[in-house]
XYZ file of C-alpha atoms in Angstrom:
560
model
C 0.000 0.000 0.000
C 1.490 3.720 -0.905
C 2.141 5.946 1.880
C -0.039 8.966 1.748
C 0.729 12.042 3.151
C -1.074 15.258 3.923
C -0.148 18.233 1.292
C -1.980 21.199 -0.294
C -2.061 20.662 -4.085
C -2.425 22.606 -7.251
C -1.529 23.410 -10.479
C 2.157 23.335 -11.171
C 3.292 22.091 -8.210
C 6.266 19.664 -8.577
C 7.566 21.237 -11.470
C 11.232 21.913 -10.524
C 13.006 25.439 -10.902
C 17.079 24.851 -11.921
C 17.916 28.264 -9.948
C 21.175 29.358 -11.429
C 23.117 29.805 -8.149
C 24.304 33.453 -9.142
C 27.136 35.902 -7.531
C 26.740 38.798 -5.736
C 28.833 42.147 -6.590
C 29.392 44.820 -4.142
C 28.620 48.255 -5.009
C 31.165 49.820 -2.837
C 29.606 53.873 -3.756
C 26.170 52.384 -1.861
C 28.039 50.296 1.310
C 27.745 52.823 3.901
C 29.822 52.972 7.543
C 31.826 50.329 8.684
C 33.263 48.982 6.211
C 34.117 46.134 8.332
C 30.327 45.366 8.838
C 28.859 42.128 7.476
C 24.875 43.445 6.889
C 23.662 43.020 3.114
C 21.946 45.196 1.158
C 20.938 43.033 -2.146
C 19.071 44.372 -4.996
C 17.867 42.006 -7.062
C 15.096 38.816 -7.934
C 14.755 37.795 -3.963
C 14.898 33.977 -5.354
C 18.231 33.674 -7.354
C 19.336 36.286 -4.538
C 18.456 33.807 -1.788
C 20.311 30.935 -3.888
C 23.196 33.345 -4.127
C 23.604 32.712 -0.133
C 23.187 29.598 0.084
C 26.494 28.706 0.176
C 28.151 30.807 2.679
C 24.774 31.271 5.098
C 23.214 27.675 5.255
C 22.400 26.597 8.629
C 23.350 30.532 10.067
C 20.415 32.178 9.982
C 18.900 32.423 13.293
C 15.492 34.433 12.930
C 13.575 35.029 9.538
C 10.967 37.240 8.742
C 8.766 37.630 5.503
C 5.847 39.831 4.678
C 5.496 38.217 0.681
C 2.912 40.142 -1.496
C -0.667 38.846 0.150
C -2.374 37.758 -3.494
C -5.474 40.361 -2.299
C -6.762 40.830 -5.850
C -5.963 44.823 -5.181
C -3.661 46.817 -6.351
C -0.953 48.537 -4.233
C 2.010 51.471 -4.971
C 4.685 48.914 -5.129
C 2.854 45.740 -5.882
C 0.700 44.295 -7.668
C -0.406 40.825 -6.184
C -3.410 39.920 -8.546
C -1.831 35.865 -8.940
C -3.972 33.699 -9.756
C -3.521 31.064 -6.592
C -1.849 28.242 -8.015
C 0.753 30.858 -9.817
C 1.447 32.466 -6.211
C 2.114 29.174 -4.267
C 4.198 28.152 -7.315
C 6.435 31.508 -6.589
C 6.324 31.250 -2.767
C 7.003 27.376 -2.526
C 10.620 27.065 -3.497
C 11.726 30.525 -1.665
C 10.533 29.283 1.740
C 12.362 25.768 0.709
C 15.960 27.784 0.166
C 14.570 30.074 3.127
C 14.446 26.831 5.288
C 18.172 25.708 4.071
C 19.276 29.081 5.312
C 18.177 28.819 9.232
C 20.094 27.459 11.745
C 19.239 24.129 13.801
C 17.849 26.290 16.563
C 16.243 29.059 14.073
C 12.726 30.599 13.691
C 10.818 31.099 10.563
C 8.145 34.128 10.641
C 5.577 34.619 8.037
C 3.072 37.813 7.839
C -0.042 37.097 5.979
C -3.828 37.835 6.086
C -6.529 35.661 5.482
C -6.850 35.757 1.630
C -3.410 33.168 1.152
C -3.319 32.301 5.227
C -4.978 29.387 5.686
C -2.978 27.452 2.418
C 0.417 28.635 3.489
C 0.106 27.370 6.466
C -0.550 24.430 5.236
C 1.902 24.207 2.880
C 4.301 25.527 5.919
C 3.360 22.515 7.764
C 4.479 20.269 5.029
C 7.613 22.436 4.170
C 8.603 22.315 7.877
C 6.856 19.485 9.453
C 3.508 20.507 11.893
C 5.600 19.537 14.635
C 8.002 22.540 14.073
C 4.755 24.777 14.346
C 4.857 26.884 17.278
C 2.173 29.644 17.177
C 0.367 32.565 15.169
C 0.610 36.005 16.244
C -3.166 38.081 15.545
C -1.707 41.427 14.739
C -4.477 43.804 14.406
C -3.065 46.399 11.814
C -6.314 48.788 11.763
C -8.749 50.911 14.037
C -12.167 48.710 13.214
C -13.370 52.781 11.849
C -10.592 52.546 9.283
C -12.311 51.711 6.151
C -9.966 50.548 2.807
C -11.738 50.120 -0.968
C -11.529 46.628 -0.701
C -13.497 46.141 3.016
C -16.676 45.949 1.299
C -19.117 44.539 4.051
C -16.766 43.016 5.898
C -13.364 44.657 7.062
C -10.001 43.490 7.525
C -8.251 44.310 10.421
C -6.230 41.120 11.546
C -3.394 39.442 10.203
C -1.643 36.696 10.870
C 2.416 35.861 11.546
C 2.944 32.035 11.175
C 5.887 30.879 13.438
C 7.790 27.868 13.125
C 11.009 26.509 14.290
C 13.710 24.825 12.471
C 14.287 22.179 14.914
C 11.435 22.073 18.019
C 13.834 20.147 20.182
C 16.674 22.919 19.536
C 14.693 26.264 19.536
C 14.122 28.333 22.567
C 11.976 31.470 21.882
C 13.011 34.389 24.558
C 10.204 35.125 27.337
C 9.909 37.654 29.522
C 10.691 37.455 32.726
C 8.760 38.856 35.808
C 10.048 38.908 40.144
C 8.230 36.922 42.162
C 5.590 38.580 43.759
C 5.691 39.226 47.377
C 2.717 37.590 49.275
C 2.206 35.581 52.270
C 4.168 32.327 52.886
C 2.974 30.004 54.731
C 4.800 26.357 54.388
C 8.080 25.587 54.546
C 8.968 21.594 52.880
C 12.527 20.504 54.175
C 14.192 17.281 52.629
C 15.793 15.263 55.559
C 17.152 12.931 53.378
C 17.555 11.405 49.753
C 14.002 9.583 48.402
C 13.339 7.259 46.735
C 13.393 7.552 42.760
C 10.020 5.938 41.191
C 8.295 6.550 37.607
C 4.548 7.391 37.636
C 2.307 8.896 34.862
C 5.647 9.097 32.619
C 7.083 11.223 35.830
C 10.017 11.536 37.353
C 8.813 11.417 41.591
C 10.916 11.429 44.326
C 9.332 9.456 47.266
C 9.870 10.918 51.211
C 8.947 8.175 53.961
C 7.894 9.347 57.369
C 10.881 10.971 59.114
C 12.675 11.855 55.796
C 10.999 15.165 55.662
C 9.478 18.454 57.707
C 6.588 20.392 56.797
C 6.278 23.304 59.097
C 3.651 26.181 58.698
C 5.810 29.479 59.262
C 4.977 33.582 58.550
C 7.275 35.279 55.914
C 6.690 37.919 53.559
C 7.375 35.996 50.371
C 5.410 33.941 47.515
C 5.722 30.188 48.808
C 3.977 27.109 49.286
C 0.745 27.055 49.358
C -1.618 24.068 50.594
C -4.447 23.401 48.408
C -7.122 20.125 48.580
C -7.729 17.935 45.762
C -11.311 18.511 45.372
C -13.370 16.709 42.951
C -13.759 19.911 40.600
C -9.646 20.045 40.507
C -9.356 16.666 39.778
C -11.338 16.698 36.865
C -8.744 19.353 35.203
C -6.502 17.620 32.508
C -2.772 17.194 33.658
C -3.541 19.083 36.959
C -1.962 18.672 40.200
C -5.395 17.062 41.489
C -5.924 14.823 38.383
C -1.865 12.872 39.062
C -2.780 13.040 42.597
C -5.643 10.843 42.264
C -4.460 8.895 39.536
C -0.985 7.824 40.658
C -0.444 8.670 44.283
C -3.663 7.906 45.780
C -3.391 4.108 45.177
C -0.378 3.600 46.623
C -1.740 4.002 50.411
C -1.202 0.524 50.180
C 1.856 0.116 48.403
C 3.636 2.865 50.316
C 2.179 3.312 53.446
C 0.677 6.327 54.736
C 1.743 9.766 55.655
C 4.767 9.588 52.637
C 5.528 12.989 50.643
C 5.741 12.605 46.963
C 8.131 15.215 44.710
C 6.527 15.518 41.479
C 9.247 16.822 38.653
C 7.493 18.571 35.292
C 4.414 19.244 36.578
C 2.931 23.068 38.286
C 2.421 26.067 37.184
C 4.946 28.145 38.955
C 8.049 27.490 36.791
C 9.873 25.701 39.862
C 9.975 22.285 37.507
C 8.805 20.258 40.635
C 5.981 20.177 42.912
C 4.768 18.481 46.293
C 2.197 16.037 47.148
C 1.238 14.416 50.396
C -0.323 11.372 50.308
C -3.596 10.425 52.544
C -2.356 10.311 56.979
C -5.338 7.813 57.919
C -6.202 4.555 56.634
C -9.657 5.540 56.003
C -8.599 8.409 53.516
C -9.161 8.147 50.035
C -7.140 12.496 48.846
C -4.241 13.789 50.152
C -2.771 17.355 49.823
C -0.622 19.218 47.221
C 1.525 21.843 47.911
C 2.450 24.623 45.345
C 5.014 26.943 45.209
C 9.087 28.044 46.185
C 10.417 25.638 49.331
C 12.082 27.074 52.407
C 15.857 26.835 50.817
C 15.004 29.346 47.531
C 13.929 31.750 49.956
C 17.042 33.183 50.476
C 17.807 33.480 46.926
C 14.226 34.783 45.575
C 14.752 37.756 48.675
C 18.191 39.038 46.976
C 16.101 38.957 43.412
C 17.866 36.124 41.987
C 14.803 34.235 41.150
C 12.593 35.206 38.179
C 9.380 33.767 36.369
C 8.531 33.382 32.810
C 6.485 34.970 30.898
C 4.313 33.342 28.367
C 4.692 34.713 24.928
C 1.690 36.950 23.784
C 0.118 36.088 20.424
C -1.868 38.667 20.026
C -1.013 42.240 19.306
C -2.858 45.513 18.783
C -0.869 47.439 16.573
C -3.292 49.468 14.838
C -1.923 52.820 16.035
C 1.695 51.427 14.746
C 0.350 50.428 11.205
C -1.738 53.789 11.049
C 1.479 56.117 11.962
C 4.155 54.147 10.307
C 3.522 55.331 6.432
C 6.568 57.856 6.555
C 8.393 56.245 9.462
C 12.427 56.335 8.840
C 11.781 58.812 5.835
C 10.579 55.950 3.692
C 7.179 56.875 2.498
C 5.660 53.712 1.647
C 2.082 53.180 1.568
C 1.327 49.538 0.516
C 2.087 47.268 3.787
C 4.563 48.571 5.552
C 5.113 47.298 8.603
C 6.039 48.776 11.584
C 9.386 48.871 13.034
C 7.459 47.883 16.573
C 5.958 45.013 15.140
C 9.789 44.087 14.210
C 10.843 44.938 16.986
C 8.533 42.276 19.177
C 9.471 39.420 16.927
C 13.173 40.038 16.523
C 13.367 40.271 20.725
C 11.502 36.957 21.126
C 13.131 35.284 18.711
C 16.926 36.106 18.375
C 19.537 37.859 20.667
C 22.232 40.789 20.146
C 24.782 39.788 16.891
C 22.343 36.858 15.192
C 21.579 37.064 11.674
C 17.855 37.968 10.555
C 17.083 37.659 7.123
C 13.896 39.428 5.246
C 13.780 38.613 1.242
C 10.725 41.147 0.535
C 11.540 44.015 2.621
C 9.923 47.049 1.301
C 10.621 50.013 2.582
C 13.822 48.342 4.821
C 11.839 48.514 8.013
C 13.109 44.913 8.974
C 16.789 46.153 8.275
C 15.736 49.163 10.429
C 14.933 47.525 13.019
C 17.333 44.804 12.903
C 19.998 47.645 12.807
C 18.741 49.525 15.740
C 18.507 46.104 18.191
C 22.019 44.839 17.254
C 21.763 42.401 15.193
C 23.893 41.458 11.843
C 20.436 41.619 8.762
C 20.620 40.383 5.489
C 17.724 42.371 2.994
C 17.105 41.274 -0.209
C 14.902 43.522 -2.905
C 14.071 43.628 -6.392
C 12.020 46.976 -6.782
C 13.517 50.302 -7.390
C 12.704 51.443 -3.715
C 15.818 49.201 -3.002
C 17.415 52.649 -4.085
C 15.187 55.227 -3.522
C 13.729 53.690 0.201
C 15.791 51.324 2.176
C 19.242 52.683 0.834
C 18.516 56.543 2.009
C 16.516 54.782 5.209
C 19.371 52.481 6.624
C 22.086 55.069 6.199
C 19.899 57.760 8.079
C 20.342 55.040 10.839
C 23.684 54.764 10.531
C 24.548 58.640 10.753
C 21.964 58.967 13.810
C 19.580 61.087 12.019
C 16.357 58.837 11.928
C 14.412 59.426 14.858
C 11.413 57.307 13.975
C 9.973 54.109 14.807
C 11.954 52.398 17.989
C 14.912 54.588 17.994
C 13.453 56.947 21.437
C 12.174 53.462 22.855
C 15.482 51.507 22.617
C 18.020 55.003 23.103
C 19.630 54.096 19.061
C 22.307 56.698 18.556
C 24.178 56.186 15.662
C 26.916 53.563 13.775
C 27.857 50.308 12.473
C 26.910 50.297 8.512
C 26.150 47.517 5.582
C 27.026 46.883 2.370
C 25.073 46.909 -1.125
C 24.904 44.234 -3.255
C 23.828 43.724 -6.737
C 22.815 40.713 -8.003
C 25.442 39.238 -10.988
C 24.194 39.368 -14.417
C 23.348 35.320 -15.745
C 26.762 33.678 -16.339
C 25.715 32.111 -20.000
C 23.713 34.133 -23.174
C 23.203 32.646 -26.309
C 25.195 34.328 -29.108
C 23.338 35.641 -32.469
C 23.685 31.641 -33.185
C 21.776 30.339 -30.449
C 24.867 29.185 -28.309
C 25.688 29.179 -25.189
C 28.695 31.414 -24.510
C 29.999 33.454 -21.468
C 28.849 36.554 -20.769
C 31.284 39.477 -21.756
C 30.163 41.346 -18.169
C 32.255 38.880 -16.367
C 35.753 39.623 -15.786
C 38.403 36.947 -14.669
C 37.659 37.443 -11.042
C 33.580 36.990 -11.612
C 34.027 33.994 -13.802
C 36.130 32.430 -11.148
C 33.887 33.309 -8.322
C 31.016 32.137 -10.645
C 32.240 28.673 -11.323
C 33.063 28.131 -7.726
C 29.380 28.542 -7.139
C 28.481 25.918 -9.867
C 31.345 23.703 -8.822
C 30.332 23.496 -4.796
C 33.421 25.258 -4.265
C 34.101 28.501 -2.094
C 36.079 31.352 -4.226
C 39.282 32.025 -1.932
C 42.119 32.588 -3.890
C 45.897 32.373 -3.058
C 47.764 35.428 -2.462
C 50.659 33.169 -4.059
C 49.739 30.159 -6.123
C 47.610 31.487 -9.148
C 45.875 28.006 -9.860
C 44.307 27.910 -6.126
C 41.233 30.297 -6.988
C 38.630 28.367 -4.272
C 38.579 24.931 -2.482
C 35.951 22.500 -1.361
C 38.034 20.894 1.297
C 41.500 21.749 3.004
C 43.152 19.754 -0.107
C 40.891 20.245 -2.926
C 41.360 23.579 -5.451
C 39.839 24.605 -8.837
C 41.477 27.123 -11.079
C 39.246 28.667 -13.807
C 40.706 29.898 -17.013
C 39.401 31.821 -20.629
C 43.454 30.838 -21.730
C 43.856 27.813 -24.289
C 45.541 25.212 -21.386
C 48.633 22.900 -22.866
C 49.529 19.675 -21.654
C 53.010 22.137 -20.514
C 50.873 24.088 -18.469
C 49.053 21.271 -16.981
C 52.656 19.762 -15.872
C 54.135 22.681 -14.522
C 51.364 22.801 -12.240
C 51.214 19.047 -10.968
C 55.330 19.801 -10.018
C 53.669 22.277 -7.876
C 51.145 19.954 -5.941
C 51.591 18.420 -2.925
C 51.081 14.280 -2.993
C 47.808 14.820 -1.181
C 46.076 17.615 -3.131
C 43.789 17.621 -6.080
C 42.690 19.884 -8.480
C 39.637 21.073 -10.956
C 40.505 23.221 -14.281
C 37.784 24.948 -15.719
C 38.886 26.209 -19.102
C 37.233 27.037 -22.325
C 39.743 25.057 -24.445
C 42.237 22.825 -23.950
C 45.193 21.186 -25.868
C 45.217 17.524 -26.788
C 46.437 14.814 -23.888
C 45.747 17.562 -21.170
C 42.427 15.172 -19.815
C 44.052 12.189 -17.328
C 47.147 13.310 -17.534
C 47.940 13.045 -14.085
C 45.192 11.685 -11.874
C 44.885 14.391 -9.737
C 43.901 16.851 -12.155
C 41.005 16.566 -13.834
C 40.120 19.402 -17.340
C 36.599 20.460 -17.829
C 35.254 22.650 -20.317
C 33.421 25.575 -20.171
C 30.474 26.480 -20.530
C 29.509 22.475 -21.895
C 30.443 21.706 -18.278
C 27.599 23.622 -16.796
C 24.691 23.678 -19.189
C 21.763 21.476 -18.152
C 22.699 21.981 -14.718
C 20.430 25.289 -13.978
C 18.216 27.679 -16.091
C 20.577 30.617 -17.351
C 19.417 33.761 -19.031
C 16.237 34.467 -16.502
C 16.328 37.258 -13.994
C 13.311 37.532 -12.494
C 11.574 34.877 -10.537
C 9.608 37.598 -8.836
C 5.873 38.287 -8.026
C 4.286 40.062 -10.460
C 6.340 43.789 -8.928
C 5.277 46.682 -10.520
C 4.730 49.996 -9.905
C 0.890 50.762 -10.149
C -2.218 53.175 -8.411
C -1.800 53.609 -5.071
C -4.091 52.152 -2.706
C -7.331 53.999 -2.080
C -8.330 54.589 1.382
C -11.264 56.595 3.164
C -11.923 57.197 6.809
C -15.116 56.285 9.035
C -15.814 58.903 12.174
């Protein structure tokens, strides 16, 4: 019988894209500040540009964050999203596959949305990433409910959704807030006498206390503690409470265990502690016993000097509608179709990495994911195909830079000024076809490009030696490839093998090539190019995008 699976299907899907895995070419006249700074700045098709990194950022990633054209049917400044749906999961599909190659083990994935694509990305999330690695959906509420836009009709639109998953479940830990304890009464103190006894119950780790192994005294102090509750009949009946283990595993062992024995209960409670205590029934005609809740006697000391905090569930839901309403000409960017707020940034970046990670955005607008990345400390990557890649983020993230942007976070978080980025352009397609229909090189790439280029193609990272001209990149410590537009003689091909050490090996990628020069020595092995490449990708194509284009603006009226 064939193994069936759940997946969302339609039109297209399977067909494979051969992404040409492209260069990227600083613009050093747009890199701004440091120059020692490792943020991107990448104009160009967000697909080939996310293939592009592949190589050097796969598995580094920690946090990403997308807000992909919403396929609304409307029209905005900088977009135009009318896709038929089969057309838009075709274009989304394989950039949140190389998306997913680019986060680390213990990385998040972040998706904005609203409710006209939602509910089939996330199903096709859940088979990209597995529905285990779902965490959550943040409700973001992006309007006042008097805000009216053309396209509200009868019903208006004032949610959207963020889809959050993790790379890895078992390796991701999303950052909580933390809270103090609060001060209240305390009015039990538990103190361990000696080790217990180790059992299993309920899939439990419990630690069993036998009469004169442990204390429990009542005592007055002004701190959150233990706290004696009954197991009632109405607790009992709560799934995985306190009452419901109590009467399921410890109550039955009267017998067993004997009366009057305390039971410590790891990985179950509410307070965060990771433990919790039970008593089991004193008389033999009692069917309940006791739990007790709370910090024992020898955290006290520790929770008074405000070493001991809480956790904070993480919120998924957000009002934001003031945020979305004021944010059109945050950082100077004017940019009236989606943009998102820098504080909306700002609450997923915090929870989900820390100070120096990478976050990566592929669609990012107006820069206000750089923006915000920039202002928190961490090292962004930005990738964008529209013109406002010049005439927004550019101006936007060096305002930032200088200390001159005053928008968005920058009061909240005290941002004064520095570190920098550099621009990127995305390379030109390595093959044309000549007036003849072949395949030949493209005259834009000089000898340093073409290297760089076939290192890409070959799996092999462009690094060349200071010294040895044939060592242009490696794949391992012993493995080179040396790319070449020269005719290569057997000569050549000699005077280099003098030159190699027993245990190193080495790729030539050449467009022609003498007689005898292929297994000549088997270390070396002669390729031609560009016969060595084609079939291996699609060449000549440059925009994989969504349908970008500048159009009307959005129309928008207001409600009293």
């Amino acid at each position: 019988m064939t193994k069936q699976k759940l997946e969302l299907t339609w039109i297209g899907k399977g067909e494979e894209i051969k992404l040409e895995p492209r260069i990227l070419i600083e613009d050093p006249g747009k890199s701004y500040g440091d120059p020692k700074s490792e943020n991107m700045l990448i104009h160009g098709d967000n697909l080939l540009a996310l293939k592009a990194l592949e190589q050097d950022f796969a598995g580094k990633i920690k946090c990403i964050y997308i807000d992909p054209p919403y396929n609304t049917g409307n029209a905005f400044q900088h977009y135009d999203d009318n896709l038929e749906h089969s057309i838009w999961l075709n274009l989304i599909k394989p950039r949140i596959e190389v998306l997913r190659s680019l986060l680390s083990s213990d990385g998040f994935f972040c998706c904005q949305i609203d409710d006209s694509e939602g509910p089939y990305l996330k199903v096709l999330l859940d088979e990209l990433f597995g529905r285990s690695n779902y965490l959550t959906t943040f409700y973001i509420q992006v309007r006042y409910a008097n805000k009216t836009l053309s396209e509200d009709n009868a019903f208006q639109k004032l949610i959207e959704q963020c889809f959050v998953y993790a790379k890895d479940y078992t390796k991701c830990n999303p950052i909580k807030d933390l809270e103090e304890y609060k001060i209240e009464k305390f009015e039990w103190e538990i103190i361990e006498l000696d080790k217990g006894e180790i059992l299993e119950l309920g899939r439990k780790k419990v630690e069993l206390f036998r009469p004169g192994k442990y204390k429990i005294n009542k005592i007055e102090a002004s701190i959150k503690g233990l706290k004696e509750t009954w197991a009632t009949g109405s607790l009992i009946k709560q799934k995985a409470s306190s009452g419901e283990f109590l009467d399921k595993y410890l109550a039955p062992r009267k017998e067993l265990d004997g009366l009057g024995c305390l039971y410590k209960v790891y990985g179950i409670g509410e307070d965060g502690l990771g433990y919790r205590y039970f008593t089991g029934p004193k008389k033999t005609d009692a069917t309940k016993g006791k739990f007790y809740s709370g910090v024992p006697l020898q955290r006290v000391e520790e929770i008074l000097k405000g070493n001991t905090k809480k956790e904070i569930p993480i919120a998924n839901y957000y009002d934001l509608s003031g945020n979305f309403g004021n944010c059109r000409t945050e950082g100077g960017a004017d940019f009236r179709g989606g943009k998102k707020p820098e504080k909306l940034l700002e609450i997923i970046f915090k929870h989900f990495s820390k100070n120096d990670d990478w976050v990566l955005d592929s669609f990012i607008g107006s820069g206000s994911s750089c923006a915000t990345a920039h202002k928190l400390g961490r090292k962004w990557i930005g990738i964008e195909l529209g013109e406002h890649a010049y005439t927004h983020c550019l101006p936007r993230l060096k305002a930032i830079v200088d200390g001159s942007d005053k928008s968005g976070i920058t009061e909240d978080i005290s941002w004064k000024s520095g570190g920098g980025f550099k621009f990127y352009e995305l390379a030109p397609s390595l093959l044309r076809k000549d007036k003849y229909s072949n395949w030949i090189i493209d005259e834009k790439y000089n000898a340093n490009m073409l290297a760089a280029a076939m290192c890409k193609h070959e799996s092999f990272k462009y690094f060349p030696d200071a010294d040895i001209y044939w060592k242009q990149g490696k794949s391992t410590e012993n493995d080179y490839i040396f790319v070449t537009t020269s005719f290569v003689t057997a000569e050549q091909i000699d005077k280099i093998h003098e030159e190699m050490k027993p245990d190193e090996s080495l790729l030539i990628c050449a467009k022609s090539f003498a007689p005898g020069c292929n297994n000549r020595h088997n270390t070396i092995t002669i390729k031609k190019i560009p016969q060595m490449i084609l079939g291996k990708c699609e060449y000549g194509k440059d925009n994989y995008d969504l349908n970008i284009i500048n159009v009307s603006k959005e129309e928008e009226t207001d409600e009293e």
